[in-house]
PDB file of C-alpha atoms in Angstrom:
ATOM      1  CA  MET A 850      10.521  12.859  -9.678  1.00 86.00           C
ATOM      2  CA  ASP A 851      10.588  11.394 -13.180  1.00 93.00           C
ATOM      3  CA  VAL A 852      10.682   7.586 -13.007  1.00 95.00           C
ATOM      4  CA  GLY A 853      12.428   7.391 -16.375  1.00 94.00           C
ATOM      5  CA  ARG A 854      15.994   6.051 -16.328  1.00 96.00           C
ATOM      6  CA  ARG A 855      15.551   4.910 -12.723  1.00 98.00           C
ATOM      7  CA  VAL A 856      16.052   1.443 -11.250  1.00 98.00           C
ATOM      8  CA  ALA A 857      12.948   0.351  -9.346  1.00 98.00           C
ATOM      9  CA  VAL A 858      12.230  -2.463  -6.897  1.00 98.00           C
ATOM     10  CA  VAL A 859       8.600  -3.482  -6.470  1.00 98.00           C
ATOM     11  CA  THR A 860       7.574  -5.948  -3.763  1.00 98.00           C
ATOM     12  CA  GLY A 861       4.364  -7.864  -4.229  1.00 97.00           C
ATOM     13  CA  GLY A 862       5.057  -7.381  -7.926  1.00 97.00           C
ATOM     14  CA  ALA A 863       3.481 -10.549  -9.294  1.00 97.00           C
ATOM     15  CA  SER A 864      -0.137  -9.399  -9.125  1.00 95.00           C
ATOM     16  CA  GLY A 865      -2.536  -6.597  -8.276  1.00 96.00           C
ATOM     17  CA  ILE A 866      -1.190  -3.113  -7.732  1.00 97.00           C
ATOM     18  CA  GLY A 867       2.386  -4.415  -7.705  1.00 97.00           C
ATOM     19  CA  ARG A 868       2.129  -5.952 -11.162  1.00 98.00           C
ATOM     20  CA  SER A 869       0.543  -2.809 -12.562  1.00 98.00           C
ATOM     21  CA  LEU A 870       3.284  -0.678 -11.022  1.00 98.00           C
ATOM     22  CA  CYS A 871       5.970  -2.841 -12.630  1.00 98.00           C
ATOM     23  CA  LEU A 872       4.401  -2.569 -16.078  1.00 98.00           C
ATOM     24  CA  ALA A 873       3.675   1.154 -15.719  1.00 98.00           C
ATOM     25  CA  LEU A 874       7.285   1.836 -14.711  1.00 98.00           C
ATOM     26  CA  ALA A 875       8.524  -0.040 -17.763  1.00 98.00           C
ATOM     27  CA  ARG A 876       6.211   1.950 -20.021  1.00 97.00           C
ATOM     28  CA  ARG A 877       7.565   5.147 -18.457  1.00 96.00           C
ATOM     29  CA  ASP A 878      11.116   4.160 -19.475  1.00 97.00           C
ATOM     30  CA  ALA A 879      12.454   2.971 -16.129  1.00 98.00           C
ATOM     31  CA  ALA A 880      16.037   1.825 -16.514  1.00 98.00           C
ATOM     32  CA  ALA A 881      15.143  -1.517 -14.907  1.00 98.00           C
ATOM     33  CA  VAL A 882      12.373  -3.049 -12.840  1.00 98.00           C
ATOM     34  CA  VAL A 883      12.988  -5.671 -10.150  1.00 98.00           C
ATOM     35  CA  VAL A 884       9.831  -7.736  -9.721  1.00 98.00           C
ATOM     36  CA  ALA A 885       9.857  -9.270  -6.245  1.00 98.00           C
ATOM     37  CA  ASP A 886       7.245 -11.677  -4.936  1.00 97.00           C
ATOM     38  CA  VAL A 887       6.860 -14.883  -2.967  1.00 96.00           C
ATOM     39  CA  ASP A 888       5.137 -16.187  -6.125  1.00 97.00           C
ATOM     40  CA  ALA A 889       8.166 -17.072  -8.232  1.00 97.00           C
ATOM     41  CA  GLY A 890       6.195 -17.970 -11.344  1.00 98.00           C
ATOM     42  CA  GLY A 891       4.113 -14.829 -11.192  1.00 98.00           C
ATOM     43  CA  ALA A 892       7.163 -12.612 -10.751  1.00 98.00           C
ATOM     44  CA  ALA A 893       8.916 -14.297 -13.667  1.00 98.00           C
ATOM     45  CA  LYS A 894       5.879 -13.792 -15.888  1.00 98.00           C
ATOM     46  CA  VAL A 895       5.765 -10.055 -15.144  1.00 98.00           C
ATOM     47  CA  ALA A 896       9.519  -9.719 -15.746  1.00 98.00           C
ATOM     48  CA  ASP A 897       9.195 -11.567 -19.062  1.00 98.00           C
ATOM     49  CA  GLU A 898       6.411  -9.216 -20.108  1.00 98.00           C
ATOM     50  CA  ILE A 899       8.586  -6.212 -19.342  1.00 98.00           C
ATOM     51  CA  GLU A 900      11.532  -7.611 -21.254  1.00 98.00           C
ATOM     52  CA  ALA A 901       9.300  -8.454 -24.210  1.00 97.00           C
ATOM     53  CA  GLY A 902       8.559  -4.731 -24.365  1.00 96.00           C
ATOM     54  CA  GLY A 903      12.236  -3.932 -24.661  1.00 96.00           C
ATOM     55  CA  ARG A 904      12.955  -2.920 -21.070  1.00 97.00           C
ATOM     56  CA  ARG A 905      15.254  -4.535 -18.489  1.00 98.00           C
ATOM     57  CA  ALA A 906      13.741  -6.568 -15.676  1.00 98.00           C
ATOM     58  CA  LEU A 907      14.692  -9.079 -13.005  1.00 98.00           C
ATOM     59  CA  ALA A 908      12.399 -11.476 -11.167  1.00 98.00           C
ATOM     60  CA  VAL A 909      13.386 -12.225  -7.570  1.00 98.00           C
ATOM     61  CA  THR A 910      11.616 -14.735  -5.362  1.00 98.00           C
ATOM     62  CA  ALA A 911      11.382 -13.176  -1.929  1.00 97.00           C
ATOM     63  CA  ASP A 912       9.224 -13.371   1.173  1.00 96.00           C
ATOM     64  CA  VAL A 913       9.713  -9.834   2.438  1.00 96.00           C
ATOM     65  CA  GLY A 914       8.050 -10.823   5.705  1.00 96.00           C
ATOM     66  CA  ASN A 915      11.463 -12.349   6.421  1.00 96.00           C
ATOM     67  CA  ALA A 916      14.369  -9.988   7.119  1.00 97.00           C
ATOM     68  CA  ALA A 917      16.954 -12.101   5.310  1.00 97.00           C
ATOM     69  CA  ASP A 918      14.855 -12.243   2.140  1.00 97.00           C
ATOM     70  CA  ALA A 919      14.277  -8.489   2.186  1.00 97.00           C
ATOM     71  CA  GLU A 920      17.995  -7.802   2.557  1.00 97.00           C
ATOM     72  CA  ALA A 921      18.926 -10.346  -0.119  1.00 98.00           C
ATOM     73  CA  LEU A 922      16.430  -8.785  -2.521  1.00 98.00           C
ATOM     74  CA  VAL A 923      18.086  -5.378  -2.284  1.00 98.00           C
ATOM     75  CA  ALA A 924      21.561  -6.913  -2.584  1.00 98.00           C
ATOM     76  CA  ARG A 925      20.492  -8.789  -5.721  1.00 98.00           C
ATOM     77  CA  ALA A 926      19.044  -5.641  -7.275  1.00 98.00           C
ATOM     78  CA  GLU A 927      22.159  -3.605  -6.517  1.00 98.00           C
ATOM     79  CA  ASP A 928      24.492  -6.349  -7.757  1.00 98.00           C
ATOM     80  CA  THR A 929      22.549  -6.611 -11.024  1.00 98.00           C
ATOM     81  CA  PHE A 930      21.793  -2.977 -11.808  1.00 98.00           C
ATOM     82  CA  GLY A 931      24.253  -1.061  -9.631  1.00 98.00           C
ATOM     83  CA  ARG A 932      21.728   0.841  -7.549  1.00 98.00           C
ATOM     84  CA  VAL A 933      18.103   1.164  -6.454  1.00 98.00           C
ATOM     85  CA  ASP A 934      16.532   4.563  -7.129  1.00 98.00           C
ATOM     86  CA  LEU A 935      12.884   3.773  -6.429  1.00 98.00           C
ATOM     87  CA  LEU A 936      11.440   1.417  -3.843  1.00 98.00           C
ATOM     88  CA  PHE A 937       7.783   0.428  -4.012  1.00 98.00           C
ATOM     89  CA  SER A 938       7.230  -1.479  -0.774  1.00 98.00           C
ATOM     90  CA  ASN A 939       3.882  -2.921  -1.724  1.00 97.00           C
ATOM     91  CA  ALA A 940       3.435  -6.390  -0.226  1.00 94.00           C
ATOM     92  CA  GLY A 941       0.582  -6.829   2.233  1.00 94.00           C
ATOM     93  CA  ILE A 942      -2.014  -9.245   3.581  1.00 94.00           C
ATOM     94  CA  VAL A 943      -5.352  -9.059   5.374  1.00 93.00           C
ATOM     95  CA  VAL A 944      -6.834 -11.460   7.919  1.00 94.00           C
ATOM     96  CA  THR A 945     -10.353 -10.792   9.142  1.00 93.00           C
ATOM     97  CA  GLY A 946     -11.270 -10.867  12.814  1.00 94.00           C
ATOM     98  CA  GLY A 947     -10.539  -9.035  16.021  1.00 95.00           C
ATOM     99  CA  LEU A 948      -8.478  -9.871  19.090  1.00 95.00           C
ATOM    100  CA  ASP A 949      -9.514 -13.489  18.686  1.00 94.00           C
ATOM    101  CA  ILE A 950      -7.361 -14.259  15.659  1.00 95.00           C
ATOM    102  CA  PRO A 951      -4.396 -16.519  16.528  1.00 96.00           C
ATOM    103  CA  ASP A 952      -1.123 -14.997  17.646  1.00 97.00           C
ATOM    104  CA  GLU A 953       0.493 -16.536  14.572  1.00 96.00           C
ATOM    105  CA  ALA A 954      -1.841 -14.536  12.325  1.00 96.00           C
ATOM    106  CA  TRP A 955      -1.077 -11.320  14.201  1.00 97.00           C
ATOM    107  CA  ALA A 956       2.649 -12.011  13.911  1.00 97.00           C
ATOM    108  CA  ARG A 957       2.492 -12.813  10.202  1.00 97.00           C
ATOM    109  CA  THR A 958       0.375  -9.746   9.456  1.00 97.00           C
ATOM    110  CA  TRP A 959       2.799  -7.565  11.418  1.00 97.00           C
ATOM    111  CA  ALA A 960       5.803  -9.098   9.653  1.00 97.00           C
ATOM    112  CA  ILE A 961       4.445  -8.501   6.154  1.00 97.00           C
ATOM    113  CA  ASN A 962       2.464  -5.294   6.649  1.00 97.00           C
ATOM    114  CA  VAL A 963       4.982  -3.467   8.855  1.00 98.00           C
ATOM    115  CA  GLN A 964       8.347  -5.143   9.390  1.00 97.00           C
ATOM    116  CA  SER A 965       8.814  -5.845   5.681  1.00 98.00           C
ATOM    117  CA  HIS A 966       8.882  -2.080   5.123  1.00 98.00           C
ATOM    118  CA  VAL A 967      11.404  -1.634   7.929  1.00 98.00           C
ATOM    119  CA  TRP A 968      13.677  -4.395   6.702  1.00 98.00           C
ATOM    120  CA  ILE A 969      13.733  -3.444   3.044  1.00 98.00           C
ATOM    121  CA  THR A 970      14.113   0.265   3.802  1.00 98.00           C
ATOM    122  CA  ARG A 971      17.007  -0.477   6.124  1.00 98.00           C
ATOM    123  CA  ALA A 972      18.696  -2.296   3.223  1.00 98.00           C
ATOM    124  CA  VAL A 973      18.014   0.222   0.468  1.00 98.00           C
ATOM    125  CA  LEU A 974      18.482   3.506   2.334  1.00 98.00           C
ATOM    126  CA  PRO A 975      22.302   3.586   2.671  1.00 98.00           C
ATOM    127  CA  GLY A 976      22.798   3.584  -1.099  1.00 98.00           C
ATOM    128  CA  MET A 977      20.191   6.292  -1.587  1.00 98.00           C
ATOM    129  CA  LEU A 978      21.741   8.463   1.114  1.00 98.00           C
ATOM    130  CA  ALA A 979      25.188   8.028  -0.408  1.00 98.00           C
ATOM    131  CA  ARG A 980      23.869   9.288  -3.770  1.00 97.00           C
ATOM    132  CA  GLY A 981      21.824  12.038  -2.151  1.00 98.00           C
ATOM    133  CA  GLU A 982      18.515  10.974  -3.688  1.00 98.00           C
ATOM    134  CA  GLY A 983      15.922   8.228  -3.691  1.00 98.00           C
ATOM    135  CA  TYR A 984      12.183   7.685  -3.604  1.00 98.00           C
ATOM    136  CA  LEU A 985      10.331   5.395  -1.173  1.00 98.00           C
ATOM    137  CA  VAL A 986       6.672   4.522  -1.823  1.00 98.00           C
ATOM    138  CA  TYR A 987       4.755   2.486   0.763  1.00 98.00           C
ATOM    139  CA  THR A 988       1.406   0.834   0.087  1.00 97.00           C
ATOM    140  CA  ALA A 989      -0.766   1.336   3.142  1.00 97.00           C
ATOM    141  CA  SER A 990      -4.536   1.680   2.756  1.00 95.00           C
ATOM    142  CA  ALA A 991      -7.349   4.082   3.499  1.00 95.00           C
ATOM    143  CA  ALA A 992      -7.600   1.876   6.599  1.00 94.00           C
ATOM    144  CA  GLY A 993      -4.283   3.358   7.689  1.00 96.00           C
ATOM    145  CA  LEU A 994      -5.883   6.798   7.886  1.00 96.00           C
ATOM    146  CA  LEU A 995      -9.322   5.666   9.080  1.00 94.00           C
ATOM    147  CA  THR A 996     -10.036   2.078  10.144  1.00 92.00           C
ATOM    148  CA  GLU A 997     -11.140  -1.314   8.838  1.00 90.00           C
ATOM    149  CA  LEU A 998     -14.204  -2.647  10.621  1.00 89.00           C
ATOM    150  CA  GLY A 999     -13.592  -6.261   9.687  1.00 90.00           C
ATOM    151  CA  SER A1000      -9.956  -6.668  10.697  1.00 94.00           C
ATOM    152  CA  ALA A1001      -8.194  -5.391  13.804  1.00 96.00           C
ATOM    153  CA  SER A1002      -4.773  -6.588  12.643  1.00 96.00           C
ATOM    154  CA  TYR A1003      -5.165  -4.935   9.248  1.00 96.00           C
ATOM    155  CA  SER A1004      -6.214  -1.617  10.805  1.00 96.00           C
ATOM    156  CA  VAL A1005      -3.359  -1.621  13.302  1.00 97.00           C
ATOM    157  CA  THR A1006      -0.652  -2.543  10.808  1.00 98.00           C
ATOM    158  CA  LYS A1007      -1.822  -0.133   8.113  1.00 97.00           C
ATOM    159  CA  HIS A1008      -1.821   2.724  10.633  1.00 98.00           C
ATOM    160  CA  ALA A1009       1.744   1.703  11.446  1.00 98.00           C
ATOM    161  CA  VAL A1010       2.751   1.924   7.772  1.00 98.00           C
ATOM    162  CA  VAL A1011       1.487   5.500   7.561  1.00 98.00           C
ATOM    163  CA  ALA A1012       3.368   6.385  10.764  1.00 98.00           C
ATOM    164  CA  LEU A1013       6.581   4.820   9.453  1.00 98.00           C
ATOM    165  CA  ALA A1014       6.307   6.675   6.148  1.00 98.00           C
ATOM    166  CA  GLU A1015       5.720   9.978   7.958  1.00 98.00           C
ATOM    167  CA  TRP A1016       8.756   9.411  10.185  1.00 98.00           C
ATOM    168  CA  LEU A1017      10.961   8.604   7.198  1.00 98.00           C
ATOM    169  CA  SER A1018       9.784  11.682   5.319  1.00 98.00           C
ATOM    170  CA  ILE A1019      10.486  13.946   8.279  1.00 98.00           C
ATOM    171  CA  THR A1020      13.855  12.375   9.027  1.00 98.00           C
ATOM    172  CA  TYR A1021      15.371  12.077   5.549  1.00 98.00           C
ATOM    173  CA  ALA A1022      13.764  14.710   3.299  1.00 98.00           C
ATOM    174  CA  ASP A1023      16.683  17.114   3.783  1.00 98.00           C
ATOM    175  CA  GLN A1024      19.035  14.365   2.619  1.00 98.00           C
ATOM    176  CA  GLY A1025      17.301  13.941  -0.728  1.00 98.00           C
ATOM    177  CA  ILE A1026      14.942  11.102   0.138  1.00 98.00           C
ATOM    178  CA  ARG A1027      11.356  11.496  -1.043  1.00 98.00           C
ATOM    179  CA  VAL A1028       8.588   9.459   0.573  1.00 98.00           C
ATOM    180  CA  SER A1029       4.998   8.784  -0.457  1.00 98.00           C
ATOM    181  CA  CYS A1030       2.288   6.663   1.157  1.00 98.00           C
ATOM    182  CA  LEU A1031      -0.392   5.041  -0.998  1.00 98.00           C
ATOM    183  CA  CYS A1032      -3.794   4.839   0.722  1.00 97.00           C
ATOM    184  CA  PRO A1033      -6.438   3.474  -1.677  1.00 95.00           C
ATOM    185  CA  GLN A1034      -9.892   2.200  -0.909  1.00 93.00           C
ATOM    186  CA  LEU A1035     -11.231  -0.623  -3.059  1.00 90.00           C
ATOM    187  CA  VAL A1036      -9.087  -1.924  -5.896  1.00 91.00           C
ATOM    188  CA  SER A1037     -10.128  -4.925  -7.983  1.00 86.00           C
ATOM    189  CA  THR A1038      -7.457  -7.613  -7.626  1.00 68.00           C
ATOM    190  CA  ASN A1039      -7.398 -11.396  -7.457  1.00 50.00           C
ATOM    191  CA  LEU A1040      -5.543 -11.635  -4.142  1.00 40.00           C
ATOM    192  CA  GLY A1041      -8.751 -12.087  -2.222  1.00 35.00           C
ATOM    193  CA  THR A1042      -8.746 -15.736  -3.211  1.00 30.00           C
ATOM    194  CA  THR A1043      -6.244 -16.289  -0.414  1.00 29.00           C
ATOM    195  CA  SER A1044      -7.783 -13.828   2.042  1.00 33.00           C
ATOM    196  CA  GLN A1045     -10.858 -14.090   4.172  1.00 30.00           C
ATOM    197  CA  ARG A1046     -13.863 -11.971   3.260  1.00 31.00           C
ATOM    198  CA  LEU A1047     -14.281  -8.704   5.116  1.00 36.00           C
ATOM    199  CA  LEU A1048     -17.162  -8.042   7.478  1.00 28.00           C
ATOM    200  CA  GLY A1049     -20.170  -6.292   5.950  1.00 27.00           C
ATOM    201  CA  THR A1050     -23.596  -6.440   4.360  1.00 23.00           C
ATOM    202  CA  GLY A1051     -23.493  -3.697   1.784  1.00 26.00           C
ATOM    203  CA  ALA A1052     -25.071  -0.981   3.911  1.00 26.00           C
ATOM    204  CA  ALA A1053     -23.300   2.316   3.362  1.00 30.00           C
ATOM    205  CA  PRO A1054     -23.561   5.343   5.637  1.00 29.00           C
ATOM    206  CA  ALA A1055     -25.735   8.156   4.391  1.00 28.00           C
ATOM    207  CA  ALA A1056     -24.115  11.433   3.376  1.00 27.00           C
ATOM    208  CA  ASP A1057     -25.204  13.024   6.649  1.00 27.00           C
ATOM    209  CA  ASP A1058     -24.165  10.078   8.811  1.00 28.00           C
ATOM    210  CA  PRO A1059     -22.568  11.387  12.018  1.00 27.00           C
ATOM    211  CA  GLY A1060     -19.698   9.041  11.268  1.00 30.00           C
ATOM    212  CA  ALA A1061     -18.856  11.578   8.577  1.00 32.00           C
ATOM    213  CA  GLY A1062     -17.298   9.159   6.159  1.00 36.00           C
ATOM    214  CA  ALA A1063     -17.694   5.673   4.816  1.00 36.00           C
ATOM    215  CA  PRO A1064     -15.317   3.013   6.172  1.00 37.00           C
ATOM    216  CA  PRO A1065     -12.456   1.927   3.948  1.00 36.00           C
ATOM    217  CA  ALA A1066     -12.197  -1.682   2.986  1.00 36.00           C
ATOM    218  CA  ALA A1067      -8.970  -3.434   2.110  1.00 37.00           C
ATOM    219  CA  ASP A1068      -6.640  -2.047  -0.524  1.00 41.00           C
ATOM    220  CA  GLY A1069      -5.473  -3.845  -3.630  1.00 39.00           C
ATOM    221  CA  ASN A1070      -3.250  -6.209  -1.670  1.00 42.00           C
ATOM    222  CA  GLY A1071      -6.075  -7.867   0.183  1.00 37.00           C
ATOM    223  CA  ALA A1072      -9.501  -6.939  -1.126  1.00 34.00           C
ATOM    224  CA  GLY A1073      -9.682  -9.418  -3.951  1.00 32.00           C
ATOM    225  CA  ALA A1074     -12.078  -9.565  -6.856  1.00 30.00           C
ATOM    226  CA  LEU A1075     -15.267  -7.767  -5.972  1.00 30.00           C
ATOM    227  CA  SER A1076     -18.915  -8.625  -6.428  1.00 28.00           C
ATOM    228  CA  ALA A1077     -22.218  -7.332  -5.136  1.00 27.00           C
ATOM    229  CA  ALA A1078     -22.010  -9.928  -2.360  1.00 30.00           C
ATOM    230  CA  ASP A1079     -18.790  -8.584  -0.900  1.00 35.00           C
ATOM    231  CA  GLY A1080     -20.320  -6.594   1.938  1.00 38.00           C
ATOM    232  CA  ILE A1081     -18.344  -3.488   2.746  1.00 45.00           C
ATOM    233  CA  GLY A1082     -16.705  -3.916  -0.622  1.00 43.00           C
ATOM    234  CA  ALA A1083     -20.059  -3.570  -2.348  1.00 44.00           C
ATOM    235  CA  ALA A1084     -20.924  -0.594  -0.159  1.00 51.00           C
ATOM    236  CA  GLN A1085     -17.719   1.192  -0.993  1.00 50.00           C
ATOM    237  CA  ALA A1086     -18.098   0.401  -4.685  1.00 48.00           C
ATOM    238  CA  ALA A1087     -21.450   2.149  -4.567  1.00 49.00           C
ATOM    239  CA  VAL A1088     -20.128   5.126  -2.595  1.00 65.00           C
ATOM    240  CA  ASP A1089     -16.651   5.838  -3.945  1.00 76.00           C
ATOM    241  CA  GLY A1090     -16.079   3.398  -6.783  1.00 83.00           C
ATOM    242  CA  VAL A1091     -13.694   0.541  -7.440  1.00 90.00           C
ATOM    243  CA  LEU A1092     -10.454   1.263  -9.265  1.00 94.00           C
ATOM    244  CA  THR A1093      -8.391  -1.110 -11.351  1.00 94.00           C
ATOM    245  CA  PRO A1094      -4.758  -1.766 -10.408  1.00 96.00           C
ATOM    246  CA  ASP A1095      -3.720  -0.035 -13.652  1.00 96.00           C
ATOM    247  CA  GLN A1096      -5.613   3.095 -12.645  1.00 96.00           C
ATOM    248  CA  VAL A1097      -3.940   3.090  -9.247  1.00 97.00           C
ATOM    249  CA  ALA A1098      -0.471   2.567 -10.728  1.00 97.00           C
ATOM    250  CA  ALA A1099      -0.931   5.454 -13.152  1.00 97.00           C
ATOM    251  CA  PHE A1100      -2.083   7.684 -10.304  1.00 97.00           C
ATOM    252  CA  VAL A1101       0.920   6.710  -8.183  1.00 98.00           C
ATOM    253  CA  ILE A1102       3.382   7.722 -10.878  1.00 97.00           C
ATOM    254  CA  GLU A1103       1.487  10.953 -11.533  1.00 95.00           C
ATOM    255  CA  THR A1104       1.582  11.823  -7.826  1.00 96.00           C
ATOM    256  CA  MET A1105       5.293  11.031  -7.609  1.00 96.00           C
ATOM    257  CA  ALA A1106       5.939  13.678 -10.247  1.00 95.00           C
ATOM    258  CA  ASP A1107       4.675  16.217  -7.700  1.00 95.00           C
ATOM    259  CA  GLU A1108       6.434  14.421  -4.809  1.00 96.00           C
ATOM    260  CA  ARG A1109       3.293  14.498  -2.680  1.00 96.00           C
ATOM    261  CA  PHE A1110       3.316  12.452   0.510  1.00 98.00           C
ATOM    262  CA  LEU A1111      -0.234  11.079   0.496  1.00 98.00           C
ATOM    263  CA  ILE A1112      -1.302   9.242  -2.637  1.00 98.00           C
ATOM    264  CA  LEU A1113      -5.100   9.071  -2.588  1.00 97.00           C
ATOM    265  CA  PRO A1114      -6.540   7.445  -5.718  1.00 96.00           C
ATOM    266  CA  HIS A1115      -9.937   7.833  -4.037  1.00 95.00           C
ATOM    267  CA  PRO A1116      -9.960  11.574  -3.217  1.00 94.00           C
ATOM    268  CA  GLU A1117     -12.907  11.128  -0.844  1.00 94.00           C
ATOM    269  CA  VAL A1118     -10.495   9.666   1.703  1.00 94.00           C
ATOM    270  CA  ALA A1119      -9.061  13.126   2.341  1.00 95.00           C
ATOM    271  CA  THR A1120     -12.527  14.350   3.317  1.00 94.00           C
ATOM    272  CA  TYR A1121     -13.106  11.374   5.615  1.00 93.00           C
ATOM    273  CA  GLU A1122      -9.762  11.919   7.300  1.00 95.00           C
ATOM    274  CA  ARG A1123     -10.491  15.616   7.900  1.00 96.00           C
ATOM    275  CA  ARG A1124     -13.890  14.801   9.410  1.00 94.00           C
ATOM    276  CA  ARG A1125     -12.326  12.213  11.677  1.00 95.00           C
ATOM    277  CA  ALA A1126      -9.718  14.696  12.901  1.00 96.00           C
ATOM    278  CA  ASP A1127     -12.210  17.531  13.350  1.00 97.00           C
ATOM    279  CA  ASP A1128     -14.485  15.594  15.695  1.00 96.00           C
ATOM    280  CA  ARG A1129     -13.092  12.215  16.724  1.00 95.00           C
ATOM    281  CA  GLU A1130     -15.895  11.464  19.184  1.00 96.00           C
ATOM    282  CA  ARG A1131     -18.574  12.083  16.562  1.00 95.00           C
ATOM    283  CA  TRP A1132     -16.718   9.934  14.056  1.00 93.00           C
ATOM    284  CA  LEU A1133     -16.379   7.079  16.553  1.00 94.00           C
ATOM    285  CA  ARG A1134     -20.084   7.217  17.379  1.00 93.00           C
ATOM    286  CA  GLY A1135     -20.964   7.065  13.715  1.00 92.00           C
ATOM    287  CA  MET A1136     -18.640   4.136  13.084  1.00 91.00           C
ATOM    288  CA  ARG A1137     -20.157   2.243  16.024  1.00 93.00           C
ATOM    289  CA  ARG A1138     -23.605   2.714  14.527  1.00 91.00           C
ATOM    290  CA  LEU A1139     -22.334   1.546  11.139  1.00 88.00           C
ATOM    291  CA  LEU A1140     -20.755  -1.539  12.681  1.00 89.00           C
ATOM    292  CA  ALA A1141     -24.028  -2.359  14.430  1.00 90.00           C
ATOM    293  CA  ARG A1142     -25.948  -2.078  11.147  1.00 88.00           C
ATOM    294  CA  LEU A1143     -23.443  -4.229   9.298  1.00 83.00           C
ATOM    295  CA  SER A1144     -23.389  -6.862  12.043  1.00 83.00           C
ATOM    296  CA  ALA A1145     -27.194  -7.037  12.148  1.00 84.00           C
ATOM    297  CA  GLY A1146     -27.547  -7.230   8.384  1.00 69.00           C
TER     298      GLY A1146
END
């Protein structure tokens, strides 16, 4: 699909991957870009930047972890621009810890990382189905295909995003709806200032590690600015590299042109996923050994 002349909604659009997607869409001649974020000032700044470049934009303050806000966002976009052709459901958070994190943190992570996609898709899908076309892009994470050692809630919810995207693709492809799922590893963003640091010491698995693949750390909606002290983040930077949000956004739009389901800015993730599927027991043993090394570091 060509994003030109399309109306796009981007959640989490004030910073990180979301901001870069908004600006990239404008540069690719999108008809309009709706910049949605709980950060009203940040969303307005991105919209102003788009309009300064001669494209149409609308900033909407929305907490998409709330069903009413998600529905109101779509209604506002459709009232302003007549339709929504492209949805980039990109908002997400990460909280470190295992089963011990408070129920409130589990609930909030589930609301933003999973239910937000359900709510906004439920609102945008009828119009797309009526027109016989539309494109849905969900930001998950490499953790949604593999796992995140430092956060149980992040791993669980990102797996759920991938499952939701697969279900939507299977169910609606014959009705003109295209679906992609973005699963990056490390992306340099500033959102980590409000997130807890991930578990890790910087030890990366060797190429012949029985785990058959390095663990993914958080994607661009949770990883934050990276440094050599960032544990798993530093390990992954050494193994597979750290991408900028602009690089990820450009790759997303390139992949959409081919209408591929999985968007993997770090191509190594495909190899890790295959190894995991080929021998799950071996992969689990390797990940246990990696966790032990990281915890002892």
